[in-house]
Coordinates of C-alpha atoms in Angstrom, one line a residue:
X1 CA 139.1 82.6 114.5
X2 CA 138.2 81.8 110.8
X3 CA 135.3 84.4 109.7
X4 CA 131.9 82.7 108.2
X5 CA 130.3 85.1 105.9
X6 CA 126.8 84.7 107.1
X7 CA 123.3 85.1 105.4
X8 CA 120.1 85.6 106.5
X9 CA 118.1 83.3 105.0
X10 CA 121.4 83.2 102.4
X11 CA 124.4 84.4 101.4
X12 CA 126.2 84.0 98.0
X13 CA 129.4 81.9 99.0
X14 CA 132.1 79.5 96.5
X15 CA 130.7 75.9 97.0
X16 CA 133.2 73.6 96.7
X17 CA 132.9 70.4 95.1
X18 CA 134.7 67.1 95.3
X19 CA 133.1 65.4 91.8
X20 CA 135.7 64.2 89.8
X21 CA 135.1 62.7 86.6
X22 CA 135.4 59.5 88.0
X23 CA 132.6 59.7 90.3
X24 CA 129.5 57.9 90.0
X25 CA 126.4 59.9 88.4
X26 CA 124.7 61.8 91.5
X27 CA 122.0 60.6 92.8
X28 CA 120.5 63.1 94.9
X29 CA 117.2 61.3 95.9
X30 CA 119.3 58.3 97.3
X31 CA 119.5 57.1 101.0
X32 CA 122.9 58.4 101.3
X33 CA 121.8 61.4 100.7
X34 CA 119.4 61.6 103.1
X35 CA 121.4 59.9 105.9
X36 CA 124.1 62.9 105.0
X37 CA 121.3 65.4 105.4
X38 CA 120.3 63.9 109.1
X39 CA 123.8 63.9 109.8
X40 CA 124.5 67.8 109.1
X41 CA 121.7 68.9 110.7
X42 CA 122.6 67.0 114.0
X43 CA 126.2 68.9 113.4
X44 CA 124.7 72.4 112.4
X45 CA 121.4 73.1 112.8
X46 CA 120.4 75.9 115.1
X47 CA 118.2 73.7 117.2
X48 CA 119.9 70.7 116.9
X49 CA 119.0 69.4 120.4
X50 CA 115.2 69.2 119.0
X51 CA 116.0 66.6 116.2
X52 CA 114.9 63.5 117.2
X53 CA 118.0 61.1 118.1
X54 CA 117.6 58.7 115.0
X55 CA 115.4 57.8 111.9
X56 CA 115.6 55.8 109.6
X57 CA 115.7 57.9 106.5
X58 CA 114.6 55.1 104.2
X59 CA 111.1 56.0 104.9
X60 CA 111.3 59.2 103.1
X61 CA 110.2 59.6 99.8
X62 CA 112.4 62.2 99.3
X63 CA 115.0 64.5 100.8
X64 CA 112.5 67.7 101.3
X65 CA 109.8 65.1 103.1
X66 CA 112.7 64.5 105.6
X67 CA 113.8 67.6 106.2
X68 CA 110.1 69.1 107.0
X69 CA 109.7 66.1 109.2
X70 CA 112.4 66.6 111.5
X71 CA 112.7 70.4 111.8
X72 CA 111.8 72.1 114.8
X73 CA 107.9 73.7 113.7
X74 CA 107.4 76.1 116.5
X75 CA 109.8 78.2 115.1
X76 CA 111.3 77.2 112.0
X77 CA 109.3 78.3 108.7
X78 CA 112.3 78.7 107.1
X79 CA 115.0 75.8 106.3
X80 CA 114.9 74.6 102.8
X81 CA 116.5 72.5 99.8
X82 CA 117.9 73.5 96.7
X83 CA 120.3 73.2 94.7
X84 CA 123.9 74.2 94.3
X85 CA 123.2 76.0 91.0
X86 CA 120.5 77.7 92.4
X87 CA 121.4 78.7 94.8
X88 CA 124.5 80.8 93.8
X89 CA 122.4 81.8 91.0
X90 CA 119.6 84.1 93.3
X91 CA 121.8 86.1 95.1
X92 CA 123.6 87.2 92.1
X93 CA 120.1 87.8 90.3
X94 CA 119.8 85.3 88.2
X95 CA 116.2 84.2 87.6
X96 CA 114.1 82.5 85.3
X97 CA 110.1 83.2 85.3
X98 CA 108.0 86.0 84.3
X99 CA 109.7 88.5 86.6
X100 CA 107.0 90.2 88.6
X101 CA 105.0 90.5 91.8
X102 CA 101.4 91.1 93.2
X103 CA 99.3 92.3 96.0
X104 CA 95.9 93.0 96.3
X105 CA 94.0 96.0 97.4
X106 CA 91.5 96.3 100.0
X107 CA 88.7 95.5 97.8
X108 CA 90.7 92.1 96.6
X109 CA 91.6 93.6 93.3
X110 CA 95.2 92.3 92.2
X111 CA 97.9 94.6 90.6
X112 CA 101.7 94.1 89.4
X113 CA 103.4 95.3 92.0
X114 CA 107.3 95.5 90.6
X115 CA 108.2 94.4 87.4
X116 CA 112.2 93.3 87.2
X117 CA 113.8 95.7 84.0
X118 CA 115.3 92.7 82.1
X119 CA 112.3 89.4 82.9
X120 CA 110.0 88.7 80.3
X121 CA 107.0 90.7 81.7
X122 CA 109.5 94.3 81.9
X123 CA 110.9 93.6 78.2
X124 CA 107.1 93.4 77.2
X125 CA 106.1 96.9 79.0
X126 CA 104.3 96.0 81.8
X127 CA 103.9 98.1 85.0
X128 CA 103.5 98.5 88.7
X129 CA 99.6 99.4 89.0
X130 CA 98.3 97.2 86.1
X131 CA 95.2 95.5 87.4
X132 CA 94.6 91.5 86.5
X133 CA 91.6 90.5 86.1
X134 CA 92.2 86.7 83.9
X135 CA 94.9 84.4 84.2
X136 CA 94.9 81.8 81.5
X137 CA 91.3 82.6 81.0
X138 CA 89.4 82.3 83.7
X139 CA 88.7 84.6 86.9
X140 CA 90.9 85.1 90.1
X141 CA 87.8 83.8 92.0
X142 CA 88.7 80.6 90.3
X143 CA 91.7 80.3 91.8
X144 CA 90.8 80.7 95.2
X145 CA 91.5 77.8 97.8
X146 CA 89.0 76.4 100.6
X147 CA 91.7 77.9 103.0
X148 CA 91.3 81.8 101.9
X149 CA 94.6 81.7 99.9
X150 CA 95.2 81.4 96.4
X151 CA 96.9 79.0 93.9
X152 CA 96.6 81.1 90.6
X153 CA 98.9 77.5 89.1
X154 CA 101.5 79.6 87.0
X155 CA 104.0 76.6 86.8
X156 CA 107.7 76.0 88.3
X157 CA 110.3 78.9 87.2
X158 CA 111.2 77.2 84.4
X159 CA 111.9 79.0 80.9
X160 CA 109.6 77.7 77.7
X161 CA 106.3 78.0 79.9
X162 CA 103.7 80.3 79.1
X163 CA 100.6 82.1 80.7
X164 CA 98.0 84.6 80.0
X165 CA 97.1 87.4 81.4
X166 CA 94.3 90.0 80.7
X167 CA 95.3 93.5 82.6
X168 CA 93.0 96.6 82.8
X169 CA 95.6 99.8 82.5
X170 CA 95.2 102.6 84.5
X171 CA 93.5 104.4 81.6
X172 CA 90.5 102.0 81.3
X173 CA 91.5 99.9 78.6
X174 CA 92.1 96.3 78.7
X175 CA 94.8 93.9 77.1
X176 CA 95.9 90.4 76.8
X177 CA 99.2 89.6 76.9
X178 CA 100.5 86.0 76.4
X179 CA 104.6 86.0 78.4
X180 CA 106.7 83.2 78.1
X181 CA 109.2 82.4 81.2
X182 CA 112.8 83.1 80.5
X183 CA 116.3 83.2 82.1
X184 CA 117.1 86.8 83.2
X185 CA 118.9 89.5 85.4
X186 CA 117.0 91.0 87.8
X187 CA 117.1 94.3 89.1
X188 CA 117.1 95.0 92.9
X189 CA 116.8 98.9 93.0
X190 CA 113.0 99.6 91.4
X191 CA 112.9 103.1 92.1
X192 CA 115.0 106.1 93.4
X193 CA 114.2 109.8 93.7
X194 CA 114.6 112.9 96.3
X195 CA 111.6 115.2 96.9
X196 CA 111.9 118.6 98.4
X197 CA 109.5 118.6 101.3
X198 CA 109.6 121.8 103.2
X199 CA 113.3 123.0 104.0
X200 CA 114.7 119.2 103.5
X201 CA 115.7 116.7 100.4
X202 CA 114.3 113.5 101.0
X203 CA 115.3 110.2 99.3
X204 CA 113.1 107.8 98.5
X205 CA 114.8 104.3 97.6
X206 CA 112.8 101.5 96.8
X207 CA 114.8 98.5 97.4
X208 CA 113.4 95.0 96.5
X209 CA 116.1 92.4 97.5
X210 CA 119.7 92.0 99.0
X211 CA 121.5 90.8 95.6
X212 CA 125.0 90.9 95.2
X213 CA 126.7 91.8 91.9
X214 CA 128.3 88.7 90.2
X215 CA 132.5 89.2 90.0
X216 CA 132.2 91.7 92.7
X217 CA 135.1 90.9 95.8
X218 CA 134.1 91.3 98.5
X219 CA 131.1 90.6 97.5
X220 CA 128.6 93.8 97.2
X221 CA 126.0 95.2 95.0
X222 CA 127.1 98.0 92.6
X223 CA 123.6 98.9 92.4
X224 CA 123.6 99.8 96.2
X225 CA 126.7 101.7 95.3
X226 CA 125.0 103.9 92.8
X227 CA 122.3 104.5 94.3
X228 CA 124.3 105.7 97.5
X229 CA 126.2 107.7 95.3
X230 CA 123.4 109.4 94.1
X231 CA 121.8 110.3 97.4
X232 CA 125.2 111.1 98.6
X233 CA 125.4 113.8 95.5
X234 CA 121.7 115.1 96.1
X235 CA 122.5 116.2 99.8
X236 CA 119.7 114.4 101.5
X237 CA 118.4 115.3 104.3
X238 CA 116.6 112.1 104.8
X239 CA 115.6 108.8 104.0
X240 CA 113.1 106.7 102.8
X241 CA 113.5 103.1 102.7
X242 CA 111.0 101.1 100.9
X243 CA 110.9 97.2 102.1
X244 CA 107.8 96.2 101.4
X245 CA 108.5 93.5 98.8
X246 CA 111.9 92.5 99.9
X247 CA 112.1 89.0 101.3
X248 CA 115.9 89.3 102.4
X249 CA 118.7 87.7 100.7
X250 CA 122.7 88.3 101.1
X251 CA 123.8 89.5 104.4
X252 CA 127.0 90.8 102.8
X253 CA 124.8 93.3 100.8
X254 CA 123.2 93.9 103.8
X255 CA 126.1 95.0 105.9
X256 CA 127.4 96.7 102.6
X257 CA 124.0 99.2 103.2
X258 CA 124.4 99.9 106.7
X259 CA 127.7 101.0 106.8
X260 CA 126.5 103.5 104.3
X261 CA 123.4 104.1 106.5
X262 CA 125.4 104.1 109.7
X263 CA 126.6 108.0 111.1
X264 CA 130.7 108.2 111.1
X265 CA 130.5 108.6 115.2
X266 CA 129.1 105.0 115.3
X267 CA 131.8 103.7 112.6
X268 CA 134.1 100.6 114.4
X269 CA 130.7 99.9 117.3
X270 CA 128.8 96.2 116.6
X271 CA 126.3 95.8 113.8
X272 CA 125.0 92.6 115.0
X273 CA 126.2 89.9 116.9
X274 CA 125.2 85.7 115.7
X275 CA 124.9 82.9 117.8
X276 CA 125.4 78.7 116.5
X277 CA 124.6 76.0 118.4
X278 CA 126.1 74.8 121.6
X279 CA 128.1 72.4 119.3
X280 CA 129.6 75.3 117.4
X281 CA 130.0 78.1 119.7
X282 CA 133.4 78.8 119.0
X283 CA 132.3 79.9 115.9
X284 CA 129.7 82.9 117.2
X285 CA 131.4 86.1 116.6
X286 CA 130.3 90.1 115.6
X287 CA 130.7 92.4 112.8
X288 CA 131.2 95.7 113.8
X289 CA 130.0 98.7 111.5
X290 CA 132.7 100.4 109.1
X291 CA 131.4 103.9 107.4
X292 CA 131.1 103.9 103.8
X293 CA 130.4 107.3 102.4
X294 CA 130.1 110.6 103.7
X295 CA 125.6 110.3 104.6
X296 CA 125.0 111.9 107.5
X297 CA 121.8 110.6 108.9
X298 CA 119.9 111.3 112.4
X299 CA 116.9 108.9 111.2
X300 CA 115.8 106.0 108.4
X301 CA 111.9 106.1 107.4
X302 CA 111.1 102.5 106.5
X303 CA 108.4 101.4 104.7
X304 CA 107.2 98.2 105.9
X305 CA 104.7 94.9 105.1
X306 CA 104.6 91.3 106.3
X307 CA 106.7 90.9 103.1
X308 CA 109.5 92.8 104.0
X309 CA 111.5 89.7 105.8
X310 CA 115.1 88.4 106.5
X311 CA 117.9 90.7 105.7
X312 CA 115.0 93.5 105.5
X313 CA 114.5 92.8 109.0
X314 CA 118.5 92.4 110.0
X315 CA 119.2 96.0 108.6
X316 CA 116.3 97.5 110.8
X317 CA 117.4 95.5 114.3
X318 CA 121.1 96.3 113.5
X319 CA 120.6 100.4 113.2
X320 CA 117.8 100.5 115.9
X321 CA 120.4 101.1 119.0
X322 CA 122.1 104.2 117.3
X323 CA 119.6 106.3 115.3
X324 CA 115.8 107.1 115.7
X325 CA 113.8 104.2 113.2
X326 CA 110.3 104.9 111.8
X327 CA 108.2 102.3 110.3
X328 CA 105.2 102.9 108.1
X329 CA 103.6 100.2 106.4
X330 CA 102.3 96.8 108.5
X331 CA 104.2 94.9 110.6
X332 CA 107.4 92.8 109.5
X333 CA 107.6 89.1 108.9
X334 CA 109.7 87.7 111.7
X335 CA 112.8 86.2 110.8
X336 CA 115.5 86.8 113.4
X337 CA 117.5 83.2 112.2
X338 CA 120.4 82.8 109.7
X339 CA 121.9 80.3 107.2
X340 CA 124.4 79.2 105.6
X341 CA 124.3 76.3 102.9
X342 CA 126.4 73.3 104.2
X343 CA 127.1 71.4 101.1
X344 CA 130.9 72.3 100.9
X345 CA 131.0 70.6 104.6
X346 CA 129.6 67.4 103.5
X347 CA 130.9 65.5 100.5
X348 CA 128.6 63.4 100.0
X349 CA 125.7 66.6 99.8
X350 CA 128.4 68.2 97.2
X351 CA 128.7 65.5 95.3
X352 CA 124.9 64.6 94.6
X353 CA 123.9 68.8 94.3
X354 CA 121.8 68.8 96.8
X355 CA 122.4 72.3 98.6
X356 CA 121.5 72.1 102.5
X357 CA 120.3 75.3 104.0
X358 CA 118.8 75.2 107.4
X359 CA 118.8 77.4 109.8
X360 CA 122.2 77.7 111.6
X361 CA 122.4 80.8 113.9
X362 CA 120.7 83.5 115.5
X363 CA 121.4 87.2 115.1
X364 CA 121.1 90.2 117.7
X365 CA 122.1 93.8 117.5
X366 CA 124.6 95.8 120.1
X367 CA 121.7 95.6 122.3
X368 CA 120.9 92.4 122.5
X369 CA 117.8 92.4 120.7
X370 CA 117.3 88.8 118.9
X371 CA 113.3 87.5 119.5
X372 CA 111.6 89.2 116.8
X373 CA 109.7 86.2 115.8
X374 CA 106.7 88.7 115.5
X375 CA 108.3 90.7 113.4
X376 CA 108.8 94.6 113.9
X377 CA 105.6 96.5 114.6
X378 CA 104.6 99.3 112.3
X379 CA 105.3 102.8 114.4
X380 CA 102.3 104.0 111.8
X381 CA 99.9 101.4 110.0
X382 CA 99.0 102.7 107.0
X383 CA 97.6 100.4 103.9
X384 CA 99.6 99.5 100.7
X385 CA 98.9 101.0 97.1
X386 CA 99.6 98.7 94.4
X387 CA 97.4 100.3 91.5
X388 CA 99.6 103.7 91.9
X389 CA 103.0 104.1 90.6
X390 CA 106.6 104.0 92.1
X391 CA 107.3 107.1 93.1
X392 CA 103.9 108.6 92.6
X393 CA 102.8 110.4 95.8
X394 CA 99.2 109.1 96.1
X395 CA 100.2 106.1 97.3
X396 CA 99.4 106.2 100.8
X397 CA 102.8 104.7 102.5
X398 CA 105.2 106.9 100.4
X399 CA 102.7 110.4 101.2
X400 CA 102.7 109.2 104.8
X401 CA 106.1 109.0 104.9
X402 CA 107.1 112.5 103.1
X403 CA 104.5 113.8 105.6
X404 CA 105.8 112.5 108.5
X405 CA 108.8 114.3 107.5
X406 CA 107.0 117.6 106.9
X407 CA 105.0 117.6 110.2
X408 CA 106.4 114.6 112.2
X409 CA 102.8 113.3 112.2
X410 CA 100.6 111.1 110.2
X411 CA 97.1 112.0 109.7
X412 CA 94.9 109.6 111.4
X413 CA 92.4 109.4 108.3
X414 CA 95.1 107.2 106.7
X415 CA 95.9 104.7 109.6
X416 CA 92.0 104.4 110.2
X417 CA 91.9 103.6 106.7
X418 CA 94.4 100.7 107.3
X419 CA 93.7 97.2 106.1
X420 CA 95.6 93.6 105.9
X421 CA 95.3 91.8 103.1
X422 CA 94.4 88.1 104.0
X423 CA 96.7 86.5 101.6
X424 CA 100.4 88.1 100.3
X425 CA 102.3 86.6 97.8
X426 CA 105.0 85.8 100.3
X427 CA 102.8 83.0 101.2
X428 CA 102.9 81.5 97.3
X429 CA 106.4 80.6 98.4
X430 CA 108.8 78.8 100.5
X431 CA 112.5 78.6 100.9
X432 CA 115.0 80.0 98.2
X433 CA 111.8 81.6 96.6
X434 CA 110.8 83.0 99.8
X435 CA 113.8 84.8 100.1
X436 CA 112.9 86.3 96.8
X437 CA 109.6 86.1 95.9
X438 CA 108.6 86.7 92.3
X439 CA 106.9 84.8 89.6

């Protein structure tokens, strides 16, 4: 059977295309277009059976008002449009913005939550825990919707555009800073360290998305590499996993991590098993674990938050049947579905740049597990920390973790203190930025 290298949410795959110089100029908003996106979705989308059985796709003002129209909304939150470019360029890291995140605390102060090394906002210093208080000048309260969200209107991810942003630092003081959106490379380890806690050596990795490194076959991270390595070389005993901003992204990088994470005894058993529609069943198949490494682990700690999503949430269903799993942080998003981008299975689509990326499969692990539209619960609920420092252990999910280690509890002061922020900035986005939210 011919292997499909799947994603969740995506996968960094070689997209064909059959534009010769002699081809018209694309034209991706045209009716062709459209009537080649209804056509491939009624071929390979998950829940093809829900589309409706025609449309005239004339009506559509353009090709993302059709595909929200027609997709199946009880369940999917998730199928997008993009482009090719694009596409190929996230899941190798390849950005353009300001290059950082945010969350706010319980009293609905905002702080930087990751910075990427190489964006705009990391080359001009800034760091995790920085609070902002103005954005172009005004307020956050100014920026609040009717519906309890926010729209803080920093403009698309294109380089040349600039924003303002006054940050109180952890000492007191203030400053302004004026950061202009740029192309860059962005970093998907954030933080890595081992604590002694009691007789053990504890990792702590904090891990922000599933990016494969460009020119890599097959493809893998080399970060992921190192940073194995460098548990691998510190003897951990254990090990933290920090999700809480990762969105998903490659499923190849994912797989790459479990077979890391995965004890030798378990080596050649199923990671996960996918599922296509009825149309395409011949195509459902399983990837079975193959140890990488010499880790030896009885148990992952996760750390956990409605933003850890996709891939994040693949890696966690795919170990649960064959080691003990503990999550500490809020509940996961819920994304038990797949894609793959179907461009280089419709010429028309290739031709006109328009990347297709619905949802095409399911996933489950050895046991069968596959409904997680919930998302993962959090074994311990314990609130986020964005004004303290990677690494730092005040904030409250990294001690909880390290003290679960130490005691196998949690004290209840911390999950009493527990809150859920209203708004996350996985809700700014949608489709490929989902998958990797940033600014």
């Amino acid at each position: 059977m011919r292997k499909i290298r799947w994603i969740i949410g995506l996968m960094v795959l070689v997209i064909w295309s059959c534009r010769t110089t002699d081809d018209p100029t694309p034209n991706p908003q045209s009716d062709v277009v459209k009537d080649a996106i209804f056509s491939t979705m009624q071929e390979w989308y998950f829940w093809n059976m829900e589309l409706p059985g025609e449309i005239n796709t004339a009506q559509y003002a353009s090709n993302e008002l059709l595909l929200e129209d027609i997709i199946y909304k009880p369940l999917d939150r998730f199928s997008y449009i993009t482009t090719q470019e694009a596409f190929q360029n996230a899941f190798v890291g390849r950005n353009a913005g300001h290059g950082f995140g945010f969350a706010f605390d319980q009293d609905e102060r905002l702080f930087l939550t990751f910075v990427f090394d190489e964006a705009p906002a990391g080359k001009d210093g800034w760091q995790r825990g920085w609070e902002i208080i103005e954005i172009n000048g005004k307020p956050l309260a100014d920026y609040k919707t009717s519906s309890g969200g926010y729209n803080f209107d920093l403009g698309p991810p294109d380089p040349g555009i600039s924003n303002t942003f006054t940050f109180r630092l952890p000492d007191g003081s203030t400053t302004t800073r004026t950061n202009t959106k740029a192309e860059y490379q962005s970093n998907s380890v954030l933080y890595q360290n081992v604590y002694p806690i009691g007789n053990k050596k504890v990792g702590y990795w904090v891990y922000q998305s599933f990016k494969a490194t460009a020119g890599l076959t097959p493809t893998r991270s080399q970060e992921v590499e190192n940073s194995m390595n460098y548990f691998t070389g510190e003897g951990i005993d254990e090990l933290i996993i920090d999700l809480r901003y990762n969105g998903g992204g490659s499923v190849a990088v994912a797989e790459q991590i479990l077979n890391y994470l995965i004890q030798s005894s378990n080596s050649g058993k199923v990671m996960y098993t996918n599922k296509l529609n009825e149309d395409k069943s011949e195509l459902n198949q399983s990837e079975n674990f193959s140890k990488i490494g010499s880790l030896n682990l009885s148990r992952v700690i996760f750390i956990t938050s409605r933003g850890s999503a996709s891939a994040s949430e693949l890696v966690i269903n795919a170990l649960d049947p064959y080691m003990d799993l503990v999550l500490i942080g809020d509940n996961t998003f819920g994304k038990p579905v797949g894609s793959f981008p179907l461009s280089r299975y419709n010429r028309t689509l290739a031709e006109n740049d328009v990347e297709l990326v619905p949802i095409t499969f399911a996933t489950a692990n050895a046991e069968g597990k596959a409904e997680y539209f919930e998302g993962f619960p959090a074994t311990f609920s314990v609130s986020d920390s964005p004004n303290i420092p990677w690494g730092d252990t005040r904030d409250s999910r990294l001690n909880a973790a390290l003290q679960f280690v130490l005691d196998g509890i949690i004290n209840g002061r911390i999950q009493q203190d527990f809150y859920r922020p209203s708004w996350e900035m996985i809700d700014s986005f949608h489709g490929l930025q989902q998958e990797f939210p940033a600014y």
